[in-house]
mmCIF file of C-alpha atoms and ligand atoms in Angstrom:
data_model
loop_
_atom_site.group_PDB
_atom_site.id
_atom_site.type_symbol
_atom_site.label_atom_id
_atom_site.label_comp_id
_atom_site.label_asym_id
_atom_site.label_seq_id
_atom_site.Cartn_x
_atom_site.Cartn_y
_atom_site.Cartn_z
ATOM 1 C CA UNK A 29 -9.545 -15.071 -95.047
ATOM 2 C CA UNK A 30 -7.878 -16.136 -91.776
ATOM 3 C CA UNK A 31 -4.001 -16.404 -91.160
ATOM 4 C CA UNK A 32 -2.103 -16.920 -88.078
ATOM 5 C CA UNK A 33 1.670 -16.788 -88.812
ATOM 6 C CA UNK A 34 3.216 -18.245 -86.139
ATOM 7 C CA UNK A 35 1.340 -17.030 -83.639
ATOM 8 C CA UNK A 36 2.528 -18.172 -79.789
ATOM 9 C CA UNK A 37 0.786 -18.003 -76.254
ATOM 10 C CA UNK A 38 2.432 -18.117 -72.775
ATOM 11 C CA UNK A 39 0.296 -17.432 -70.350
ATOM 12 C CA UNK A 40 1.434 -15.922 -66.951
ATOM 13 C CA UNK A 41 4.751 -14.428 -68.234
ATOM 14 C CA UNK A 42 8.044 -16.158 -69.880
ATOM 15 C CA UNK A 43 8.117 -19.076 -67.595
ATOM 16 C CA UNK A 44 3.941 -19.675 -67.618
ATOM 17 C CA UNK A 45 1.832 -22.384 -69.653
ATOM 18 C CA UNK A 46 2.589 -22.154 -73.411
ATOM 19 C CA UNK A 47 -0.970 -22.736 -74.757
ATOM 20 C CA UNK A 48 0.159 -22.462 -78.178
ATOM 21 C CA UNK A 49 3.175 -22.472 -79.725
ATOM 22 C CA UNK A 50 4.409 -21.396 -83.383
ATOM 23 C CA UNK A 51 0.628 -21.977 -84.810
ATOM 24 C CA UNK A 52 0.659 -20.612 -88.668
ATOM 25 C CA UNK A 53 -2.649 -21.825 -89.934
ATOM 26 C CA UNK A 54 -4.516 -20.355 -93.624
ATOM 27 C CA UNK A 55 -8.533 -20.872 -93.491
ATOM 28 C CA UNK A 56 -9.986 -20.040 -96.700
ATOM 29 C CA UNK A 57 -13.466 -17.786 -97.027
ATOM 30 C CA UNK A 58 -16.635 -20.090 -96.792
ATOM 31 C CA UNK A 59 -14.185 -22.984 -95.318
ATOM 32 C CA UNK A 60 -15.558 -24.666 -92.074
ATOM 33 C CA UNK A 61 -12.395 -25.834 -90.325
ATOM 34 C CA UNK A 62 -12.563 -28.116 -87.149
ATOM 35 C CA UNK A 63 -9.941 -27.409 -85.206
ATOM 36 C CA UNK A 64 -9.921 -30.953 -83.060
ATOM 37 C CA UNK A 65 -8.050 -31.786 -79.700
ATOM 38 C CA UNK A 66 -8.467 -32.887 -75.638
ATOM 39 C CA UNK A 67 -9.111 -30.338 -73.398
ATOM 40 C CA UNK A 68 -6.350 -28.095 -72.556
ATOM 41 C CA UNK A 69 -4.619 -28.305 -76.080
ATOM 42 C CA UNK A 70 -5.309 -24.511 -76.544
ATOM 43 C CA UNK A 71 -8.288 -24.521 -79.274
ATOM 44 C CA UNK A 72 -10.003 -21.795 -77.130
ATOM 45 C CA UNK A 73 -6.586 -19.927 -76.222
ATOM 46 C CA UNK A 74 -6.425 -19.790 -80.510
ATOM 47 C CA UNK A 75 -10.249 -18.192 -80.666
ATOM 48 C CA UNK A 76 -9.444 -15.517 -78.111
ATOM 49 C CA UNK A 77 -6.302 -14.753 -80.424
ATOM 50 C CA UNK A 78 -8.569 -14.208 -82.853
ATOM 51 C CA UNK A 79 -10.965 -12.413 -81.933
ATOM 52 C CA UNK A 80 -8.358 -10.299 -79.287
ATOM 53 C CA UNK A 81 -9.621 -11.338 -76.247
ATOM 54 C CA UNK A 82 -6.737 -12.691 -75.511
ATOM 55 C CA UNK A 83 -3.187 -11.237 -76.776
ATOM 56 C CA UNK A 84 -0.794 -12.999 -78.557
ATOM 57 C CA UNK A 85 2.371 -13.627 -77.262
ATOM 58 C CA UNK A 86 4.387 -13.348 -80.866
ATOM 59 C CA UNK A 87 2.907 -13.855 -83.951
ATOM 60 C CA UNK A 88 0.467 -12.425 -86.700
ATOM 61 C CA UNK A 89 -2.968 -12.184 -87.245
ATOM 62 C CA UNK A 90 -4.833 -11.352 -89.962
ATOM 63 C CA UNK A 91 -8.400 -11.223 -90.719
ATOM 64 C CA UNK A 92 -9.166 -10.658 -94.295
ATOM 65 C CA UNK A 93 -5.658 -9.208 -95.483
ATOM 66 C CA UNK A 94 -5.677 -6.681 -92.390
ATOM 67 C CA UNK A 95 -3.637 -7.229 -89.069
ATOM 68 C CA UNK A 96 -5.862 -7.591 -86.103
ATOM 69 C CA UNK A 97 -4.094 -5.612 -83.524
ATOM 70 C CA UNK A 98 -4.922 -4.430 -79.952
ATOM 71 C CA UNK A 99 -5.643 -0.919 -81.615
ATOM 72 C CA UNK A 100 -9.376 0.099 -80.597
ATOM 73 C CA UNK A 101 -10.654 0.827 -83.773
ATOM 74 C CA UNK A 102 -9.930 -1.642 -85.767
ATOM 75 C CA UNK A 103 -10.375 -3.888 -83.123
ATOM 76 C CA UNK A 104 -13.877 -2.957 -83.318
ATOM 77 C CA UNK A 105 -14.475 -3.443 -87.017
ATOM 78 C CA UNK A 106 -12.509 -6.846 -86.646
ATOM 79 C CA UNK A 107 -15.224 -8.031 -83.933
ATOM 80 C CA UNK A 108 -18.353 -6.512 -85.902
ATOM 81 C CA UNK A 109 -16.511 -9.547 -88.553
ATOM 82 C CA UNK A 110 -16.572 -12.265 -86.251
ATOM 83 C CA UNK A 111 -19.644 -14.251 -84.943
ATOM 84 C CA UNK A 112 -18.920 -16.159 -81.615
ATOM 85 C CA UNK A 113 -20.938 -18.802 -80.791
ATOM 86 C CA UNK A 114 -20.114 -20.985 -76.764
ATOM 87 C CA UNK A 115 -20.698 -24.276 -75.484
ATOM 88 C CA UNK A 116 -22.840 -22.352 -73.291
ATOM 89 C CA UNK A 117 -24.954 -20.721 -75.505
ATOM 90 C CA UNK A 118 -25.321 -17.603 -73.784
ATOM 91 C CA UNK A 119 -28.262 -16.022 -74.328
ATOM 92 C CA UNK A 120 -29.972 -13.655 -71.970
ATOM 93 C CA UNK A 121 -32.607 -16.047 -70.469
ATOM 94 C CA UNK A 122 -35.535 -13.478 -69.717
ATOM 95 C CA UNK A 123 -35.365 -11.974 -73.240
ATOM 96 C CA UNK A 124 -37.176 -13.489 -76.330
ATOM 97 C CA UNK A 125 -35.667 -14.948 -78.681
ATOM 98 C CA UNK A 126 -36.141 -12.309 -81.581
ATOM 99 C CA UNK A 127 -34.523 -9.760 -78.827
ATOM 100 C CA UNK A 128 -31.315 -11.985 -78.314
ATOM 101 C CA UNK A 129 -31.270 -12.173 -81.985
ATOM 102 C CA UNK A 130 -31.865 -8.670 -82.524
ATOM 103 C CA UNK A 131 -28.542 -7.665 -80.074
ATOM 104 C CA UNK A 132 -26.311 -9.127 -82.763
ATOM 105 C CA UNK A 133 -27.178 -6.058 -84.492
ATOM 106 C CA UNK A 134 -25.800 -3.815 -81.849
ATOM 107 C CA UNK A 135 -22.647 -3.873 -83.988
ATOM 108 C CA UNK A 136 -24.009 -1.725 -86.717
ATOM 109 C CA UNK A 137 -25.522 0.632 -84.097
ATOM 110 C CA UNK A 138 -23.347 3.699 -82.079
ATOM 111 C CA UNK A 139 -26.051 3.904 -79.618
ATOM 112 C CA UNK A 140 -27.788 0.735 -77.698
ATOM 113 C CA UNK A 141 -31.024 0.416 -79.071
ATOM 114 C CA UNK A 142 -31.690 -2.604 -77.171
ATOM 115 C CA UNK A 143 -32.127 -0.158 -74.298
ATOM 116 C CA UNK A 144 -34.728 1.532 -75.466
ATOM 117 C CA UNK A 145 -36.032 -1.720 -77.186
ATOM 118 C CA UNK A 146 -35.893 -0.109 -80.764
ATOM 119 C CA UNK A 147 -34.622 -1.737 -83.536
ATOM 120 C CA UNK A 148 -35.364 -0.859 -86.924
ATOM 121 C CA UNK A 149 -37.478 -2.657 -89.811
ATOM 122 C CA UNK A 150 -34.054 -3.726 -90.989
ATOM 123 C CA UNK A 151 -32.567 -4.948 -88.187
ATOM 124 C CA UNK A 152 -36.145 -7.397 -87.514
ATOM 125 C CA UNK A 153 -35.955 -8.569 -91.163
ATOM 126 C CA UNK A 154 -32.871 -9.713 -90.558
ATOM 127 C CA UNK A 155 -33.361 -11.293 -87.309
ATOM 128 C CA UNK A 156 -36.042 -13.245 -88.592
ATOM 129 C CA UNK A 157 -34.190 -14.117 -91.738
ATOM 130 C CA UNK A 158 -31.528 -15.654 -89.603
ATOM 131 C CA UNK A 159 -34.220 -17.463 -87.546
ATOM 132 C CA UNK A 160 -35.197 -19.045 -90.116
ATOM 133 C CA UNK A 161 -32.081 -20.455 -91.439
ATOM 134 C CA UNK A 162 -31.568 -22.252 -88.095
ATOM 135 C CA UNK A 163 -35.556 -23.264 -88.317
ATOM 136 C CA UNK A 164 -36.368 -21.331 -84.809
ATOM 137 C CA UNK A 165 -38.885 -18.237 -86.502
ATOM 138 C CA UNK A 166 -41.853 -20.310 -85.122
ATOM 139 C CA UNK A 167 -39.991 -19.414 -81.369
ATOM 140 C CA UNK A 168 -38.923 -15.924 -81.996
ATOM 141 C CA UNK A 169 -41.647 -14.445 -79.212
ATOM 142 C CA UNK A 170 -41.017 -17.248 -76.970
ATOM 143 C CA UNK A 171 -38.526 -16.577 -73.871
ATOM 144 C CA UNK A 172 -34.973 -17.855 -74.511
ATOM 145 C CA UNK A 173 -34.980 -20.246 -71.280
ATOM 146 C CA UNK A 174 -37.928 -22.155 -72.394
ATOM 147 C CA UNK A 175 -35.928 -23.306 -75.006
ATOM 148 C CA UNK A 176 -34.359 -26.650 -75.189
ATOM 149 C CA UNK A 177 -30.505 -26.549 -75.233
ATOM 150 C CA UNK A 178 -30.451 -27.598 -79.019
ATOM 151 C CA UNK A 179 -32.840 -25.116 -79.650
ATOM 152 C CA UNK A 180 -30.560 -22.439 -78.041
ATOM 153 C CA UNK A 181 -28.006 -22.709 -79.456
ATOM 154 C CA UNK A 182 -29.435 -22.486 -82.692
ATOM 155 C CA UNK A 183 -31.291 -18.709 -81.497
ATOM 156 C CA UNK A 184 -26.940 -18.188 -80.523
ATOM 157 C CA UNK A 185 -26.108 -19.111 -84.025
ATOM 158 C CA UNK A 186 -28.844 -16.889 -85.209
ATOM 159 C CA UNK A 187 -27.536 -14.339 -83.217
ATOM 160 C CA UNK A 188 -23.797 -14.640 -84.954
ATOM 161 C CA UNK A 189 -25.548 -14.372 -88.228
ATOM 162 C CA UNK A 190 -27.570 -11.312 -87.454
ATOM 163 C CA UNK A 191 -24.191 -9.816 -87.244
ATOM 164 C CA UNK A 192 -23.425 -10.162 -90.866
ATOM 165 C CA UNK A 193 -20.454 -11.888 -90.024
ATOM 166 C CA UNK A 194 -17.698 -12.704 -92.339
ATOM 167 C CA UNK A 195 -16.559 -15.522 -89.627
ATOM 168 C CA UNK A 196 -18.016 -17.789 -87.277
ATOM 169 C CA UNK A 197 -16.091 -19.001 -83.955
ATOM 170 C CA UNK A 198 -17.478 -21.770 -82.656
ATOM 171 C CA UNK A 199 -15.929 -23.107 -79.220
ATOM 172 C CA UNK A 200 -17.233 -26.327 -78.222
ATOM 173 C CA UNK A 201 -20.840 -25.797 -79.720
ATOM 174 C CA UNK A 202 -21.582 -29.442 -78.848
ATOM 175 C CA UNK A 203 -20.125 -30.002 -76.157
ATOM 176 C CA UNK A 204 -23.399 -29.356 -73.807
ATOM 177 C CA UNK A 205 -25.676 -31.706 -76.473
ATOM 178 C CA UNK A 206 -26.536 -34.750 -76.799
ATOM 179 C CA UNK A 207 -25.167 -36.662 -79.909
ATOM 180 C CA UNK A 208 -28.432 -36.611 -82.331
ATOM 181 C CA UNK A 209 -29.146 -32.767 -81.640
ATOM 182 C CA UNK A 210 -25.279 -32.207 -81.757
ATOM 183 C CA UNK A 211 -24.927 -33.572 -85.522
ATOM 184 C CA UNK A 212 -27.986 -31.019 -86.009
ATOM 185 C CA UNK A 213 -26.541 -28.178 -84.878
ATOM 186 C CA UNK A 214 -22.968 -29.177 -86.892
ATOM 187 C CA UNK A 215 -25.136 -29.421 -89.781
ATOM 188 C CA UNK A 216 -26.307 -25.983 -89.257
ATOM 189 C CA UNK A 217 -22.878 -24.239 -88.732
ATOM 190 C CA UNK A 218 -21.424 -26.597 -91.519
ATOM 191 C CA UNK A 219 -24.575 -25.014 -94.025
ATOM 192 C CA UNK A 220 -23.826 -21.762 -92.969
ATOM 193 C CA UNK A 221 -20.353 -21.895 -94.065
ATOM 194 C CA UNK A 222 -21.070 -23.501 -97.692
ATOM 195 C CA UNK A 223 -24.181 -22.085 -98.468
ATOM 196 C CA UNK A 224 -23.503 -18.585 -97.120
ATOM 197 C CA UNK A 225 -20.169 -18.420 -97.829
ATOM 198 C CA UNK A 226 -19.431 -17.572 -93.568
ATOM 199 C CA UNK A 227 -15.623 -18.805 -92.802
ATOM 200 C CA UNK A 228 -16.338 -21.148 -90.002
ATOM 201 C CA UNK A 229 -13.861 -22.304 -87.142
ATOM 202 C CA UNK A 230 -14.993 -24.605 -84.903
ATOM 203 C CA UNK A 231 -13.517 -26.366 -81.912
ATOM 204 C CA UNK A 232 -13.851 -29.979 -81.073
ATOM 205 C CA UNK A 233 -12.927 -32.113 -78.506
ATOM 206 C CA UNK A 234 -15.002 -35.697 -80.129
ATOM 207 C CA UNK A 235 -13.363 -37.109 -83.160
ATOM 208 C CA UNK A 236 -16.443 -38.780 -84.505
ATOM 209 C CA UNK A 237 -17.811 -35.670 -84.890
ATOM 210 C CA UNK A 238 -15.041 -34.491 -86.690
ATOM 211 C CA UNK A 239 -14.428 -37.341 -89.207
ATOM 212 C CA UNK A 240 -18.684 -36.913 -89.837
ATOM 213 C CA UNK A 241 -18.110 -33.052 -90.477
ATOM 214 C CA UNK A 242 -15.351 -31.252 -91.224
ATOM 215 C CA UNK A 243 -13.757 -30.823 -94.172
ATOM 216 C CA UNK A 244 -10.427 -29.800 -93.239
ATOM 217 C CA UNK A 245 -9.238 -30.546 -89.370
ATOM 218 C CA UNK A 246 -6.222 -28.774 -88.136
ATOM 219 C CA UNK A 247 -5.370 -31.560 -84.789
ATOM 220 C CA UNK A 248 -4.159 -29.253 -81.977
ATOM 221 C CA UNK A 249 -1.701 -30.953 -79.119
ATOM 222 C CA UNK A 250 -0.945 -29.207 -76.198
ATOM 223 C CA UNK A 251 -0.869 -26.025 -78.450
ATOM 224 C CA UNK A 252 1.425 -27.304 -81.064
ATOM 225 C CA UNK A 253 -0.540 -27.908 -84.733
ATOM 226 C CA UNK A 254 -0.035 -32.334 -85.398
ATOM 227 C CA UNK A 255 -2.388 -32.454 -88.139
ATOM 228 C CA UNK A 256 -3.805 -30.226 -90.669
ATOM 229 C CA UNK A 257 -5.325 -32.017 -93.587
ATOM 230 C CA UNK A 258 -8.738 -33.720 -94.615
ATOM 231 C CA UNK A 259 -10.549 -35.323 -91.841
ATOM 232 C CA UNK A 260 -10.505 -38.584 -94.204
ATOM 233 C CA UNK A 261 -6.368 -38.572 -93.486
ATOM 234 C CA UNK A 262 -7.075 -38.842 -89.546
ATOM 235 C CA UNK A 263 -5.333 -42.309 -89.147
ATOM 236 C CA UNK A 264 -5.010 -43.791 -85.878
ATOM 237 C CA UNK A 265 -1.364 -42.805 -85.772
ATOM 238 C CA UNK A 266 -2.237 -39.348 -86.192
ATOM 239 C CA UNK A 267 -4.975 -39.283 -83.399
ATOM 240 C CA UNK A 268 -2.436 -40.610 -80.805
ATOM 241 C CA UNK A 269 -0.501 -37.679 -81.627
ATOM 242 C CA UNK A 270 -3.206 -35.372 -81.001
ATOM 243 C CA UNK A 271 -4.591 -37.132 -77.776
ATOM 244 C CA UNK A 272 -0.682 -37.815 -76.008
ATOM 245 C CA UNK A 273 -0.712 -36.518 -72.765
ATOM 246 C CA UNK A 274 2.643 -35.103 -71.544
ATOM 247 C CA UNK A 275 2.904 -37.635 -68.320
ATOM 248 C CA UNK A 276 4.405 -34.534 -66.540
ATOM 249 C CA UNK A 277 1.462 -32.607 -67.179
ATOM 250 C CA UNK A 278 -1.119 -35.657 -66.046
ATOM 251 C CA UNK A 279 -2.567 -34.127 -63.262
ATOM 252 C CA UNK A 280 -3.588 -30.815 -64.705
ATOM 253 C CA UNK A 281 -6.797 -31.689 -66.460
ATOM 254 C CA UNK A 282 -9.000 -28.881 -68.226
HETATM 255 N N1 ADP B 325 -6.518 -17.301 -68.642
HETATM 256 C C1 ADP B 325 -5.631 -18.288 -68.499
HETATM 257 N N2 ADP B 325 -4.595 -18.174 -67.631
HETATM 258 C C2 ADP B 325 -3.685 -19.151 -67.491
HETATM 259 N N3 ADP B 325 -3.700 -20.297 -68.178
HETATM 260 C C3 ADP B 325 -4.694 -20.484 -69.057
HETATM 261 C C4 ADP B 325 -5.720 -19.496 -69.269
HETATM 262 N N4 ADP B 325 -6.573 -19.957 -70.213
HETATM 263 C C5 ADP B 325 -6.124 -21.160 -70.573
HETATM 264 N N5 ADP B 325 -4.993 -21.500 -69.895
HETATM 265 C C6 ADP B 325 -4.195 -22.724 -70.049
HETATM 266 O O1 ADP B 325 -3.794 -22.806 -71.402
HETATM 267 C C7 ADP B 325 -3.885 -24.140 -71.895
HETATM 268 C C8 ADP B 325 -4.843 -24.181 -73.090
HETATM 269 O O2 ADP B 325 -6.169 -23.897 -72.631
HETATM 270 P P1 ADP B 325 -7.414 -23.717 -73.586
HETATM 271 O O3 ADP B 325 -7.041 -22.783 -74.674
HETATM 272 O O4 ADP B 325 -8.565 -23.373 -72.746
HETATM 273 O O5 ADP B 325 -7.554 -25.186 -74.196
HETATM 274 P P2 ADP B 325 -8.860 -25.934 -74.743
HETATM 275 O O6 ADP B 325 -9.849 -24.911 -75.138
HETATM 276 O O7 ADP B 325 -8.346 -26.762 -75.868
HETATM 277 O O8 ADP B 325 -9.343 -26.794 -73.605
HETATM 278 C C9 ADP B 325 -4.322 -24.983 -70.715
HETATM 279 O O9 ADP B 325 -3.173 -25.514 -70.096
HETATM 280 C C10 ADP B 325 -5.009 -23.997 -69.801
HETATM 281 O O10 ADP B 325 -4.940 -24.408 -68.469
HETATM 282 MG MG1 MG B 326 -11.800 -24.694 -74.603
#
């Protein structure tokens, strides 16, 4: 579904910050990887690769059997594939909920409807369909900032899904929650991809969360792959690996 072949990022020309380096990594359809590791190791640097927001320094791409290149067009029918979902949530605040939903849809549209506020039967029957997968249809006419910040970022993963997504990116979807709402928003993303049969990446900095979750973590250290195998193989040993600090590099935290 998803391969990186050895796929390297310096940022800031040859002598920059390598932010990864030689990553080849195979994610399966309906597979929800974790990729796990400190800040700085490069686990966002590998979604922009992805998703072309940022451009790979060497290395391959592909996204269901086809190279994702720079090349406008088929970047845009690579992105109309992939869901993003942020630590941040990033939702437009004044907007309902069923309207931030309904802008995943914009994908399938040449025109904006959104500006004209016009989306079709379809597009609302999805919409709510995804709602209610993530339990939020009861909120759909309620403003996004009255929302709780669980309850956000379950409208944002309703929004990836509206997109009819054959991939999720999640980058640090946690990160902003605290632990019990956390597991239920892993639990969502983790559903999606087995139920749904989504192929979902998400980042991680908190291995509890990935030993609880994921089925498969690849360990990331400043941008070189450690560790790619079943979180149930993450042996002490292993997590040093992924959490050594270069001493040279102490000072620059993420
Ligand atoms: N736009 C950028 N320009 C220069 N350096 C960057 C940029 N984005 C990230 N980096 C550097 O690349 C490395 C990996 O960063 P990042 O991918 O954000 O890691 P993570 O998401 O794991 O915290 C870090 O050293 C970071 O400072
Ligand atoms: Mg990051």
């Amino acid at each position: 579904m998803i391969t990186l072949e050895n796929v390297s990022k310096t940022y800031g020309g040859t002598s920059g910050i390598v932010a990864l380096r030689d990553v080849s990594i195979h994610v399966k359809e309906g597979e929800f990887l974790v990729i796990l590791g400190p800040s700085g190791a490069g686990k966002s640097t590998l979604m922009r690769c992805i998703n072309r927001l940022v451009e790979p320094t060497s290395g391959r791409i592909l996204l269901d059997g086809r190279e994702v290149t720079s090349r406008r067009r088929q970047l845009r029918a690579a992105r109309r594939d992939i869901g993003m979902v942020f630590q941040q949530f990033n939702l437009v605040k004044r907007l309902s909920v069923l309207m931030n939903v309904l802008s995943g849809r914009l994908a399938y549209h040449t025109f904006w409807p959104s500006l004209l506020y016009k989306f079709d039967q379809d597009d609302k029957r999805v919409a709510i369909e995804c709602l209610t997968r993530v339990n939020m249809e009861h909120k759909a006419f309620q403003r996004a900032d009255t929302l709780s910040g669980g309850e956000q970022q379950r409208v944002a993963i309703a929004r990836a899904l509206a997109q009819e997504p054959k991939v999720i990116l999640a980058d640090e979807p946690v990160a902003s929650l605290d632990p019990k709402i956390a597991r239920q928003v892993l639990t969502y993303l983790k559903q999606i991809a087995g139920e749904l049969g989504i192929t979902v990446l998400c980042n991680l900095h908190q291995v509890e969360y990935a030993r609880e979750y994921a089925e498969r973590v690849v360990g990331l250290s400043q941008g070189t792959v450690v560790f790619d195998g079943p979180s149930g193989k993450l042996t002490d040993d292993i997590l040093q690996q992924i959490y050594y600090r270069d001493p040279e590099a102490a000072d620059d935290d993420g």
